[in-house]
Amino acid sequence: MNILLLGAGCREHALAWKLSQSPRCTHLFIAPGNPGTAHCGTNLPIPATDFEAITNACRTHSVDMVVVGPEEPLVNGIVDHLHTQPGLESLLVIGPAKEAAQLEGSKAYAKAFMQRHSIPTAAYREFTASSLDEGIAYLRQCPLPIVLKADGLAAGKGVLICQSHNEAITELGAMLTEAKFGAAGQTVVVEEFLDGIELSVFALTDGRRWVLLPEAKDYKRIGEGDTGLNTGGMGAISPVPFADEAFMQKVITRIVAPTIAGLDAEGLEYTGFVFFGLIKVNGEPFVIEYNCRLGDPETEVVIPRIGNDLVDLLEAAALKKLDSLSIRTDPRAAATIMAVSGGYPGTFRKGMSITGLDAPLPAGSILFQAGTTSGADGIVTAGGRVLCMSSLAPTLREAVAQSRTALDLIRYDGMYFRKDIGWEFADDKP
Ligand code: AMP
Ligand code: GLY
């Protein structure tokens, strides 16, 4: 089977790494990919959002399956687009249709969906510029802190946790009348603050049946001990020590099963990954957000723990035969540590020469690239999150330690990574 994977991050490198191991994968193309994915297949110089160029690539390269990594093409309707192109009728596409991708594309859409299906989530109201006065009156009587969310895609920046009523009122006004988050903030969801511990749960669905993938926890803050600014993700672990069997059973019966049943009942076409951003509050799971794709950096620990052939899994989802498969999970713990550019998530320099990329890694470690590009004299940095080191080991502590040691093989000016990924669980033996 010829496969085209869309995207360019560490998540896509991890997917490309796994897809290329399948004896069923004849040729893997990645659009646009990065220097890391070039080791797994052929990079095509096509942005993941250029629908026409992607369609042409499917025809030129006789692609049988398209796997969509990032959310933007999904929310823009790449799946619907590909399904209606002449000559591509039998193309398998992994990702939800445009309407179902609104679960990530619109927070108000996701909240209404959860309400319709009695899925536990924070209480909320939504407001637009025309209901600003009502919104302000509502905020005045909300308990603190208050969570404000821009409705649309805002590259992870559209959520504000306000510690005072005045702050919340100012921010609501800035979003609704000054376009603080652009079009994404034309509608604002005001949410009850949930105090708990977060984790990421992933299902692969064919629209009716689903299989659960290993769960993960990501570390979003730049500083050790979860301090400082939010980033795209500084590391991740899997399994998650507090996601015990009793808790996961609640996640399945109250969240995963009713979500997929709700999609099916509403006729929402969904083939692919559902990402449940959850929070555990007093032992009970609540949905913080849905994403219509895999997480980054969670994928870099989830994918290495999956024992199945990924092509088999994705094909079963696309052909609506997921009931014929079950997930085999590597019992080892996985940890990934993200190395970023100095200054990230603020301003940082690009073009720093990276050494050590070809150094032999310890058994169980895998290097995935994201913000890298080919320079005149080799691979150089090209983004905030540069690369990550994933390791599998008998315990979480060993997996983290191994990734940390393996990252010492890599060097570039300004290289920074957190040494404390998994810090709250360091004494646990998953
Ligand atoms: P989201 O983009 O919806 O995932 O929100 C980004 C982050 O904001 C989440 O990962 C949480 O850490 C935090 N957050 C979002 N909603 C809530 C909430 N209702 N209560 C507490 N924290 C939240
Ligand atoms: N790690 C969170 C995300 O991918 O959105």
mmCIF file with all atom_site columns, N, CA and C in Angstrom, residues 303-366:
data_model
loop_
_atom_site.group_PDB
_atom_site.id
_atom_site.type_symbol
_atom_site.label_atom_id
_atom_site.label_alt_id
_atom_site.label_comp_id
_atom_site.label_asym_id
_atom_site.label_entity_id
_atom_site.label_seq_id
_atom_site.pdbx_PDB_ins_code
_atom_site.Cartn_x
_atom_site.Cartn_y
_atom_site.Cartn_z
_atom_site.occupancy
_atom_site.B_iso_or_equiv
_atom_site.pdbx_formal_charge
_atom_site.auth_seq_id
_atom_site.auth_comp_id
_atom_site.auth_asym_id
_atom_site.auth_atom_id
_atom_site.pdbx_PDB_model_num
ATOM 1   N N  . ILE A 1 303 ? 2.843   5.871  20.334 1.00 0.00 ? 303 ILE A N  1
ATOM 2   C CA . ILE A 1 303 ? 3.135   5.023  19.157 1.00 0.00 ? 303 ILE A CA 1
ATOM 3   C C  . ILE A 1 303 ? 4.213   3.969  19.463 1.00 0.00 ? 303 ILE A C  1
ATOM 4   N N  . PRO A 1 304 ? 5.318   4.322  20.133 1.00 0.00 ? 304 PRO A N  1
ATOM 5   C CA . PRO A 1 304 ? 6.315   3.273  20.424 1.00 0.00 ? 304 PRO A CA 1
ATOM 6   C C  . PRO A 1 304 ? 5.772   2.153  21.313 1.00 0.00 ? 304 PRO A C  1
ATOM 7   N N  . ARG A 1 305 ? 4.682   2.399  22.050 1.00 0.00 ? 305 ARG A N  1
ATOM 8   C CA . ARG A 1 305 ? 4.144   1.346  22.926 1.00 0.00 ? 305 ARG A CA 1
ATOM 9   C C  . ARG A 1 305 ? 3.106   0.461  22.220 1.00 0.00 ? 305 ARG A C  1
ATOM 10  N N  . ILE A 1 306 ? 2.763   0.787  20.974 1.00 0.00 ? 306 ILE A N  1
ATOM 11  C CA . ILE A 1 306 ? 1.770   -0.030 20.266 1.00 0.00 ? 306 ILE A CA 1
ATOM 12  C C  . ILE A 1 306 ? 2.470   -1.180 19.543 1.00 0.00 ? 306 ILE A C  1
ATOM 13  N N  . GLY A 1 307 ? 2.048   -2.398 19.864 1.00 0.00 ? 307 GLY A N  1
ATOM 14  C CA . GLY A 1 307 ? 2.683   -3.578 19.276 1.00 0.00 ? 307 GLY A CA 1
ATOM 15  C C  . GLY A 1 307 ? 2.114   -3.938 17.911 1.00 0.00 ? 307 GLY A C  1
ATOM 16  N N  . ASN A 1 308 ? 0.916   -3.456 17.584 1.00 0.00 ? 308 ASN A N  1
ATOM 17  C CA . ASN A 1 308 ? 0.280   -3.825 16.321 1.00 0.00 ? 308 ASN A CA 1
ATOM 18  C C  . ASN A 1 308 ? 0.978   -3.165 15.133 1.00 0.00 ? 308 ASN A C  1
ATOM 19  N N  . ASP A 1 309 ? 0.731   -3.734 13.966 1.00 0.00 ? 309 ASP A N  1
ATOM 20  C CA . ASP A 1 309 ? 1.103   -3.086 12.708 1.00 0.00 ? 309 ASP A CA 1
ATOM 21  C C  . ASP A 1 309 ? 0.144   -1.906 12.527 1.00 0.00 ? 309 ASP A C  1
ATOM 22  N N  . LEU A 1 310 ? 0.687   -0.699 12.435 1.00 0.00 ? 310 LEU A N  1
ATOM 23  C CA . LEU A 1 310 ? -0.174  0.493  12.365 1.00 0.00 ? 310 LEU A CA 1
ATOM 24  C C  . LEU A 1 310 ? -0.997  0.528  11.074 1.00 0.00 ? 310 LEU A C  1
ATOM 25  N N  . VAL A 1 311 ? -0.443  -0.017 9.999  1.00 0.00 ? 311 VAL A N  1
ATOM 26  C CA . VAL A 1 311 ? -1.212  -0.037 8.739  1.00 0.00 ? 311 VAL A CA 1
ATOM 27  C C  . VAL A 1 311 ? -2.453  -0.915 8.910  1.00 0.00 ? 311 VAL A C  1
ATOM 28  N N  . ASP A 1 312 ? -2.306  -2.040 9.577  1.00 0.00 ? 312 ASP A N  1
ATOM 29  C CA . ASP A 1 312 ? -3.469  -2.913 9.841  1.00 0.00 ? 312 ASP A CA 1
ATOM 30  C C  . ASP A 1 312 ? -4.536  -2.152 10.625 1.00 0.00 ? 312 ASP A C  1
ATOM 31  N N  . LEU A 1 313 ? -4.097  -1.437 11.650 1.00 0.00 ? 313 LEU A N  1
ATOM 32  C CA . LEU A 1 313 ? -5.055  -0.709 12.499 1.00 0.00 ? 313 LEU A CA 1
ATOM 33  C C  . LEU A 1 313 ? -5.781  0.371  11.703 1.00 0.00 ? 313 LEU A C  1
ATOM 34  N N  . LEU A 1 314 ? -5.019  1.141  10.938 1.00 0.00 ? 314 LEU A N  1
ATOM 35  C CA . LEU A 1 314 ? -5.626  2.264  10.205 1.00 0.00 ? 314 LEU A CA 1
ATOM 36  C C  . LEU A 1 314 ? -6.540  1.751  9.088  1.00 0.00 ? 314 LEU A C  1
ATOM 37  N N  . GLU A 1 315 ? -6.115  0.673  8.442  1.00 0.00 ? 315 GLU A N  1
ATOM 38  C CA . GLU A 1 315 ? -6.960  0.107  7.387  1.00 0.00 ? 315 GLU A CA 1
ATOM 39  C C  . GLU A 1 315 ? -8.271  -0.408 7.979  1.00 0.00 ? 315 GLU A C  1
ATOM 40  N N  . ALA A 1 316 ? -8.182  -1.072 9.133  1.00 0.00 ? 316 ALA A N  1
ATOM 41  C CA . ALA A 1 316 ? -9.406  -1.590 9.772  1.00 0.00 ? 316 ALA A CA 1
ATOM 42  C C  . ALA A 1 316 ? -10.340 -0.436 10.125 1.00 0.00 ? 316 ALA A C  1
ATOM 43  N N  . ALA A 1 317 ? -9.776  0.686  10.566 1.00 0.00 ? 317 ALA A N  1
ATOM 44  C CA . ALA A 1 317 ? -10.622 1.844  10.892 1.00 0.00 ? 317 ALA A CA 1
ATOM 45  C C  . ALA A 1 317 ? -11.286 2.373  9.622  1.00 0.00 ? 317 ALA A C  1
ATOM 46  N N  . ALA A 1 318 ? -10.512 2.493  8.556  1.00 0.00 ? 318 ALA A N  1
ATOM 47  C CA . ALA A 1 318 ? -11.047 3.074  7.318  1.00 0.00 ? 318 ALA A CA 1
ATOM 48  C C  . ALA A 1 318 ? -12.089 2.160  6.668  1.00 0.00 ? 318 ALA A C  1
ATOM 49  N N  . LEU A 1 319 ? -11.919 0.851  6.842  1.00 0.00 ? 319 LEU A N  1
ATOM 50  C CA . LEU A 1 319 ? -12.871 -0.101 6.234  1.00 0.00 ? 319 LEU A CA 1
ATOM 51  C C  . LEU A 1 319 ? -14.004 -0.468 7.198  1.00 0.00 ? 319 LEU A C  1
ATOM 52  N N  . LYS A 1 320 ? -14.060 0.210  8.321  1.00 0.00 ? 320 LYS A N  1
ATOM 53  C CA . LYS A 1 320 ? -15.100 0.000  9.348  1.00 0.00 ? 320 LYS A CA 1
ATOM 54  C C  . LYS A 1 320 ? -15.103 -1.435 9.856  1.00 0.00 ? 320 LYS A C  1
ATOM 55  N N  . LYS A 1 321 ? -13.905 -1.938 10.099 1.00 0.00 ? 321 LYS A N  1
ATOM 56  C CA . LYS A 1 321 ? -13.759 -3.311 10.593 1.00 0.00 ? 321 LYS A CA 1
ATOM 57  C C  . LYS A 1 321 ? -12.933 -3.342 11.867 1.00 0.00 ? 321 LYS A C  1
ATOM 58  N N  . LEU A 1 322 ? -13.052 -2.331 12.674 1.00 0.00 ? 322 LEU A N  1
ATOM 59  C CA . LEU A 1 322 ? -12.195 -2.267 13.861 1.00 0.00 ? 322 LEU A CA 1
ATOM 60  C C  . LEU A 1 322 ? -12.503 -3.359 14.874 1.00 0.00 ? 322 LEU A C  1
ATOM 61  N N  . ASP A 1 323 ? -13.695 -3.952 14.775 1.00 0.00 ? 323 ASP A N  1
ATOM 62  C CA . ASP A 1 323 ? -14.043 -5.017 15.728 1.00 0.00 ? 323 ASP A CA 1
ATOM 63  C C  . ASP A 1 323 ? -13.147 -6.233 15.560 1.00 0.00 ? 323 ASP A C  1
ATOM 64  N N  . SER A 1 324 ? -12.437 -6.313 14.430 1.00 0.00 ? 324 SER A N  1
ATOM 65  C CA . SER A 1 324 ? -11.612 -7.499 14.183 1.00 0.00 ? 324 SER A CA 1
ATOM 66  C C  . SER A 1 324 ? -10.225 -7.374 14.823 1.00 0.00 ? 324 SER A C  1
ATOM 67  N N  . LEU A 1 325 ? -9.944  -6.260 15.497 1.00 0.00 ? 325 LEU A N  1
ATOM 68  C CA . LEU A 1 325 ? -8.591  -6.045 16.013 1.00 0.00 ? 325 LEU A CA 1
ATOM 69  C C  . LEU A 1 325 ? -8.597  -5.645 17.479 1.00 0.00 ? 325 LEU A C  1
ATOM 70  N N  . SER A 1 326 ? -7.526  -5.971 18.169 1.00 0.00 ? 326 SER A N  1
ATOM 71  C CA . SER A 1 326 ? -7.362  -5.399 19.508 1.00 0.00 ? 326 SER A CA 1
ATOM 72  C C  . SER A 1 326 ? -5.931  -4.872 19.620 1.00 0.00 ? 326 SER A C  1
ATOM 73  N N  . ILE A 1 327 ? -5.756  -3.916 20.524 1.00 0.00 ? 327 ILE A N  1
ATOM 74  C CA . ILE A 1 327 ? -4.451  -3.259 20.654 1.00 0.00 ? 327 ILE A CA 1
ATOM 75  C C  . ILE A 1 327 ? -3.529  -4.095 21.533 1.00 0.00 ? 327 ILE A C  1
ATOM 76  N N  . ARG A 1 328 ? -2.326  -4.297 21.045 1.00 0.00 ? 328 ARG A N  1
ATOM 77  C CA . ARG A 1 328 ? -1.287  -4.932 21.873 1.00 0.00 ? 328 ARG A CA 1
ATOM 78  C C  . ARG A 1 328 ? -0.357  -3.830 22.376 1.00 0.00 ? 328 ARG A C  1
ATOM 79  N N  . THR A 1 329 ? -0.232  -3.764 23.691 1.00 0.00 ? 329 THR A N  1
ATOM 80  C CA . THR A 1 329 ? 0.551   -2.675 24.274 1.00 0.00 ? 329 THR A CA 1
ATOM 81  C C  . THR A 1 329 ? 1.846   -3.201 24.871 1.00 0.00 ? 329 THR A C  1
ATOM 82  N N  . ASP A 1 330 ? 2.939   -2.534 24.576 1.00 0.00 ? 330 ASP A N  1
ATOM 83  C CA . ASP A 1 330 ? 4.228   -2.856 25.181 1.00 0.00 ? 330 ASP A CA 1
ATOM 84  C C  . ASP A 1 330 ? 4.121   -2.532 26.675 1.00 0.00 ? 330 ASP A C  1
ATOM 85  N N  . PRO A 1 331 ? 4.412   -3.504 27.538 1.00 0.00 ? 331 PRO A N  1
ATOM 86  C CA . PRO A 1 331 ? 4.269   -3.237 28.966 1.00 0.00 ? 331 PRO A CA 1
ATOM 87  C C  . PRO A 1 331 ? 5.304   -2.253 29.506 1.00 0.00 ? 331 PRO A C  1
ATOM 88  N N  . ARG A 1 332 ? 6.328   -1.964 28.731 1.00 0.00 ? 332 ARG A N  1
ATOM 89  C CA . ARG A 1 332 ? 7.353   -1.043 29.229 1.00 0.00 ? 332 ARG A CA 1
ATOM 90  C C  . ARG A 1 332 ? 6.801   0.385  29.306 1.00 0.00 ? 332 ARG A C  1
ATOM 91  N N  . ALA A 1 333 ? 7.451   1.189  30.122 1.00 0.00 ? 333 ALA A N  1
ATOM 92  C CA . ALA A 1 333 ? 7.090   2.604  30.219 1.00 0.00 ? 333 ALA A CA 1
ATOM 93  C C  . ALA A 1 333 ? 7.822   3.370  29.119 1.00 0.00 ? 333 ALA A C  1
ATOM 94  N N  . ALA A 1 334 ? 7.180   4.438  28.652 1.00 0.00 ? 334 ALA A N  1
ATOM 95  C CA . ALA A 1 334 ? 7.821   5.292  27.649 1.00 0.00 ? 334 ALA A CA 1
ATOM 96  C C  . ALA A 1 334 ? 7.868   6.719  28.165 1.00 0.00 ? 334 ALA A C  1
ATOM 97  N N  . ALA A 1 335 ? 8.960   7.396  27.846 1.00 0.00 ? 335 ALA A N  1
ATOM 98  C CA . ALA A 1 335 ? 9.073   8.824  28.160 1.00 0.00 ? 335 ALA A CA 1
ATOM 99  C C  . ALA A 1 335 ? 9.692   9.507  26.956 1.00 0.00 ? 335 ALA A C  1
ATOM 100 N N  . THR A 1 336 ? 9.246   10.724 26.690 1.00 0.00 ? 336 THR A N  1
ATOM 101 C CA . THR A 1 336 ? 9.919   11.514 25.661 1.00 0.00 ? 336 THR A CA 1
ATOM 102 C C  . THR A 1 336 ? 10.277  12.865 26.252 1.00 0.00 ? 336 THR A C  1
ATOM 103 N N  . ILE A 1 337 ? 11.429  13.367 25.859 1.00 0.00 ? 337 ILE A N  1
ATOM 104 C CA . ILE A 1 337 ? 11.879  14.697 26.296 1.00 0.00 ? 337 ILE A CA 1
ATOM 105 C C  . ILE A 1 337 ? 12.119  15.534 25.059 1.00 0.00 ? 337 ILE A C  1
ATOM 106 N N  . MET A 1 338 ? 11.510  16.727 25.057 1.00 0.00 ? 338 MET A N  1
ATOM 107 C CA . MET A 1 338 ? 11.617  17.620 23.907 1.00 0.00 ? 338 MET A CA 1
ATOM 108 C C  . MET A 1 338 ? 12.784  18.576 24.114 1.00 0.00 ? 338 MET A C  1
ATOM 109 N N  . ALA A 1 339 ? 13.632  18.677 23.108 1.00 0.00 ? 339 ALA A N  1
ATOM 110 C CA . ALA A 1 339 ? 14.705  19.673 23.134 1.00 0.00 ? 339 ALA A CA 1
ATOM 111 C C  . ALA A 1 339 ? 14.245  20.869 22.303 1.00 0.00 ? 339 ALA A C  1
ATOM 112 N N  . VAL A 1 340 ? 14.364  22.062 22.891 1.00 0.00 ? 340 VAL A N  1
ATOM 113 C CA . VAL A 1 340 ? 13.850  23.260 22.223 1.00 0.00 ? 340 VAL A CA 1
ATOM 114 C C  . VAL A 1 340 ? 14.979  24.256 21.975 1.00 0.00 ? 340 VAL A C  1
ATOM 115 N N  . SER A 1 341 ? 14.655  25.304 21.238 1.00 0.00 ? 341 SER A N  1
ATOM 116 C CA . SER A 1 341 ? 15.626  26.378 20.964 1.00 0.00 ? 341 SER A CA 1
ATOM 117 C C  . SER A 1 341 ? 15.671  27.328 22.155 1.00 0.00 ? 341 SER A C  1
ATOM 118 N N  . GLY A 1 342 ? 16.859  27.833 22.489 1.00 0.00 ? 342 GLY A N  1
ATOM 119 C CA . GLY A 1 342 ? 17.003  28.787 23.592 1.00 0.00 ? 342 GLY A CA 1
ATOM 120 C C  . GLY A 1 342 ? 16.088  29.990 23.382 1.00 0.00 ? 342 GLY A C  1
ATOM 121 N N  . GLY A 1 343 ? 15.322  30.351 24.419 1.00 0.00 ? 343 GLY A N  1
ATOM 122 C CA . GLY A 1 343 ? 14.404  31.487 24.295 1.00 0.00 ? 343 GLY A CA 1
ATOM 123 C C  . GLY A 1 343 ? 12.958  31.068 24.079 1.00 0.00 ? 343 GLY A C  1
ATOM 124 N N  . TYR A 1 344 ? 12.762  29.872 23.489 1.00 0.00 ? 344 TYR A N  1
ATOM 125 C CA . TYR A 1 344 ? 11.408  29.354 23.275 1.00 0.00 ? 344 TYR A CA 1
ATOM 126 C C  . TYR A 1 344 ? 10.705  29.225 24.622 1.00 0.00 ? 344 TYR A C  1
ATOM 127 N N  . PRO A 1 345 ? 9.413   29.545 24.793 1.00 0.00 ? 345 PRO A N  1
ATOM 128 C CA . PRO A 1 345 ? 8.437   29.868 23.746 1.00 0.00 ? 345 PRO A CA 1
ATOM 129 C C  . PRO A 1 345 ? 8.407   31.339 23.365 1.00 0.00 ? 345 PRO A C  1
ATOM 130 N N  . GLY A 1 346 ? 9.380   32.126 23.818 1.00 0.00 ? 346 GLY A N  1
ATOM 131 C CA . GLY A 1 346 ? 9.514   33.505 23.329 1.00 0.00 ? 346 GLY A CA 1
ATOM 132 C C  . GLY A 1 346 ? 10.321  33.486 22.036 1.00 0.00 ? 346 GLY A C  1
ATOM 133 N N  . THR A 1 347 ? 11.059  34.571 21.789 1.00 0.00 ? 347 THR A N  1
ATOM 134 C CA . THR A 1 347 ? 11.822  34.620 20.536 1.00 0.00 ? 347 THR A CA 1
ATOM 135 C C  . THR A 1 347 ? 13.064  33.741 20.642 1.00 0.00 ? 347 THR A C  1
ATOM 136 N N  . PHE A 1 348 ? 13.442  33.162 19.546 1.00 0.00 ? 348 PHE A N  1
ATOM 137 C CA . PHE A 1 348 ? 14.607  32.272 19.521 1.00 0.00 ? 348 PHE A CA 1
ATOM 138 C C  . PHE A 1 348 ? 15.244  32.375 18.143 1.00 0.00 ? 348 PHE A C  1
ATOM 139 N N  . ARG A 1 349 ? 16.501  31.932 18.071 1.00 0.00 ? 349 ARG A N  1
ATOM 140 C CA . ARG A 1 349 ? 17.204  31.952 16.781 1.00 0.00 ? 349 ARG A CA 1
ATOM 141 C C  . ARG A 1 349 ? 17.038  30.612 16.082 1.00 0.00 ? 349 ARG A C  1
ATOM 142 N N  . LYS A 1 350 ? 17.100  30.665 14.769 1.00 0.00 ? 350 LYS A N  1
ATOM 143 C CA . LYS A 1 350 ? 17.052  29.446 13.958 1.00 0.00 ? 350 LYS A CA 1
ATOM 144 C C  . LYS A 1 350 ? 18.382  29.275 13.239 1.00 0.00 ? 350 LYS A C  1
ATOM 145 N N  . GLY A 1 351 ? 18.570  28.143 12.616 1.00 0.00 ? 351 GLY A N  1
ATOM 146 C CA . GLY A 1 351 ? 19.753  27.930 11.789 1.00 0.00 ? 351 GLY A CA 1
ATOM 147 C C  . GLY A 1 351 ? 20.963  27.446 12.565 1.00 0.00 ? 351 GLY A C  1
ATOM 148 N N  . MET A 1 352 ? 20.763  27.012 13.822 1.00 0.00 ? 352 MET A N  1
ATOM 149 C CA . MET A 1 352 ? 21.888  26.485 14.619 1.00 0.00 ? 352 MET A CA 1
ATOM 150 C C  . MET A 1 352 ? 22.215  25.067 14.127 1.00 0.00 ? 352 MET A C  1
ATOM 151 N N  . SER A 1 353 ? 23.490  24.837 13.911 1.00 0.00 ? 353 SER A N  1
ATOM 152 C CA . SER A 1 353 ? 23.927  23.534 13.414 1.00 0.00 ? 353 SER A CA 1
ATOM 153 C C  . SER A 1 353 ? 23.736  22.454 14.494 1.00 0.00 ? 353 SER A C  1
ATOM 154 N N  . ILE A 1 354 ? 23.168  21.329 14.130 1.00 0.00 ? 354 ILE A N  1
ATOM 155 C CA . ILE A 1 354 ? 22.903  20.245 15.098 1.00 0.00 ? 354 ILE A CA 1
ATOM 156 C C  . ILE A 1 354 ? 23.909  19.121 14.868 1.00 0.00 ? 354 ILE A C  1
ATOM 157 N N  . THR A 1 355 ? 24.605  18.729 15.928 1.00 0.00 ? 355 THR A N  1
ATOM 158 C CA . THR A 1 355 ? 25.527  17.597 15.789 1.00 0.00 ? 355 THR A CA 1
ATOM 159 C C  . THR A 1 355 ? 25.000  16.411 16.606 1.00 0.00 ? 355 THR A C  1
ATOM 160 N N  . GLY A 1 356 ? 25.427  15.239 16.233 1.00 0.00 ? 356 GLY A N  1
ATOM 161 C CA . GLY A 1 356 ? 25.089  14.033 16.991 1.00 0.00 ? 356 GLY A CA 1
ATOM 162 C C  . GLY A 1 356 ? 23.851  13.311 16.500 1.00 0.00 ? 356 GLY A C  1
ATOM 163 N N  . LEU A 1 357 ? 23.242  13.818 15.427 1.00 0.00 ? 357 LEU A N  1
ATOM 164 C CA . LEU A 1 357 ? 21.998  13.192 14.965 1.00 0.00 ? 357 LEU A CA 1
ATOM 165 C C  . LEU A 1 357 ? 22.214  11.754 14.497 1.00 0.00 ? 357 LEU A C  1
ATOM 166 N N  . ASP A 1 358 ? 23.450  11.453 14.054 1.00 0.00 ? 358 ASP A N  1
ATOM 167 C CA . ASP A 1 358 ? 23.710  10.093 13.566 1.00 0.00 ? 358 ASP A CA 1
ATOM 168 C C  . ASP A 1 358 ? 24.380  9.207  14.613 1.00 0.00 ? 358 ASP A C  1
ATOM 169 N N  . ALA A 1 359 ? 24.556  9.726  15.826 1.00 0.00 ? 359 ALA A N  1
ATOM 170 C CA . ALA A 1 359 ? 25.214  8.913  16.868 1.00 0.00 ? 359 ALA A CA 1
ATOM 171 C C  . ALA A 1 359 ? 24.340  7.698  17.191 1.00 0.00 ? 359 ALA A C  1
ATOM 172 N N  . PRO A 1 360 ? 24.968  6.536  17.405 1.00 0.00 ? 360 PRO A N  1
ATOM 173 C CA . PRO A 1 360 ? 24.170  5.361  17.757 1.00 0.00 ? 360 PRO A CA 1
ATOM 174 C C  . PRO A 1 360 ? 23.474  5.586  19.100 1.00 0.00 ? 360 PRO A C  1
ATOM 175 N N  . LEU A 1 361 ? 22.191  5.259  19.176 1.00 0.00 ? 361 LEU A N  1
ATOM 176 C CA . LEU A 1 361 ? 21.414  5.478  20.396 1.00 0.00 ? 361 LEU A CA 1
ATOM 177 C C  . LEU A 1 361 ? 21.377  4.211  21.222 1.00 0.00 ? 361 LEU A C  1
ATOM 178 N N  . PRO A 1 362 ? 21.208  4.343  22.545 1.00 0.00 ? 362 PRO A N  1
ATOM 179 C CA . PRO A 1 362 ? 21.039  3.130  23.366 1.00 0.00 ? 362 PRO A CA 1
ATOM 180 C C  . PRO A 1 362 ? 19.782  2.374  22.933 1.00 0.00 ? 362 PRO A C  1
ATOM 181 N N  . ALA A 1 363 ? 19.798  1.048  23.115 1.00 0.00 ? 363 ALA A N  1
ATOM 182 C CA . ALA A 1 363 ? 18.629  0.243  22.733 1.00 0.00 ? 363 ALA A CA 1
ATOM 183 C C  . ALA A 1 363 ? 17.411  0.766  23.471 1.00 0.00 ? 363 ALA A C  1
ATOM 184 N N  . GLY A 1 364 ? 16.310  0.929  22.755 1.00 0.00 ? 364 GLY A N  1
ATOM 185 C CA . GLY A 1 364 ? 15.082  1.412  23.382 1.00 0.00 ? 364 GLY A CA 1
ATOM 186 C C  . GLY A 1 364 ? 14.868  2.905  23.208 1.00 0.00 ? 364 GLY A C  1
ATOM 187 N N  . SER A 1 365 ? 15.857  3.618  22.685 1.00 0.00 ? 365 SER A N  1
ATOM 188 C CA . SER A 1 365 ? 15.678  5.054  22.457 1.00 0.00 ? 365 SER A CA 1
ATOM 189 C C  . SER A 1 365 ? 15.467  5.352  20.977 1.00 0.00 ? 365 SER A C  1
ATOM 190 N N  . ILE A 1 366 ? 14.633  6.346  20.710 1.00 0.00 ? 366 ILE A N  1
ATOM 191 C CA . ILE A 1 366 ? 14.319  6.748  19.336 1.00 0.00 ? 366 ILE A CA 1
ATOM 192 C C  . ILE A 1 366 ? 14.324  8.274  19.300 1.00 0.00 ? 366 ILE A C  1
#
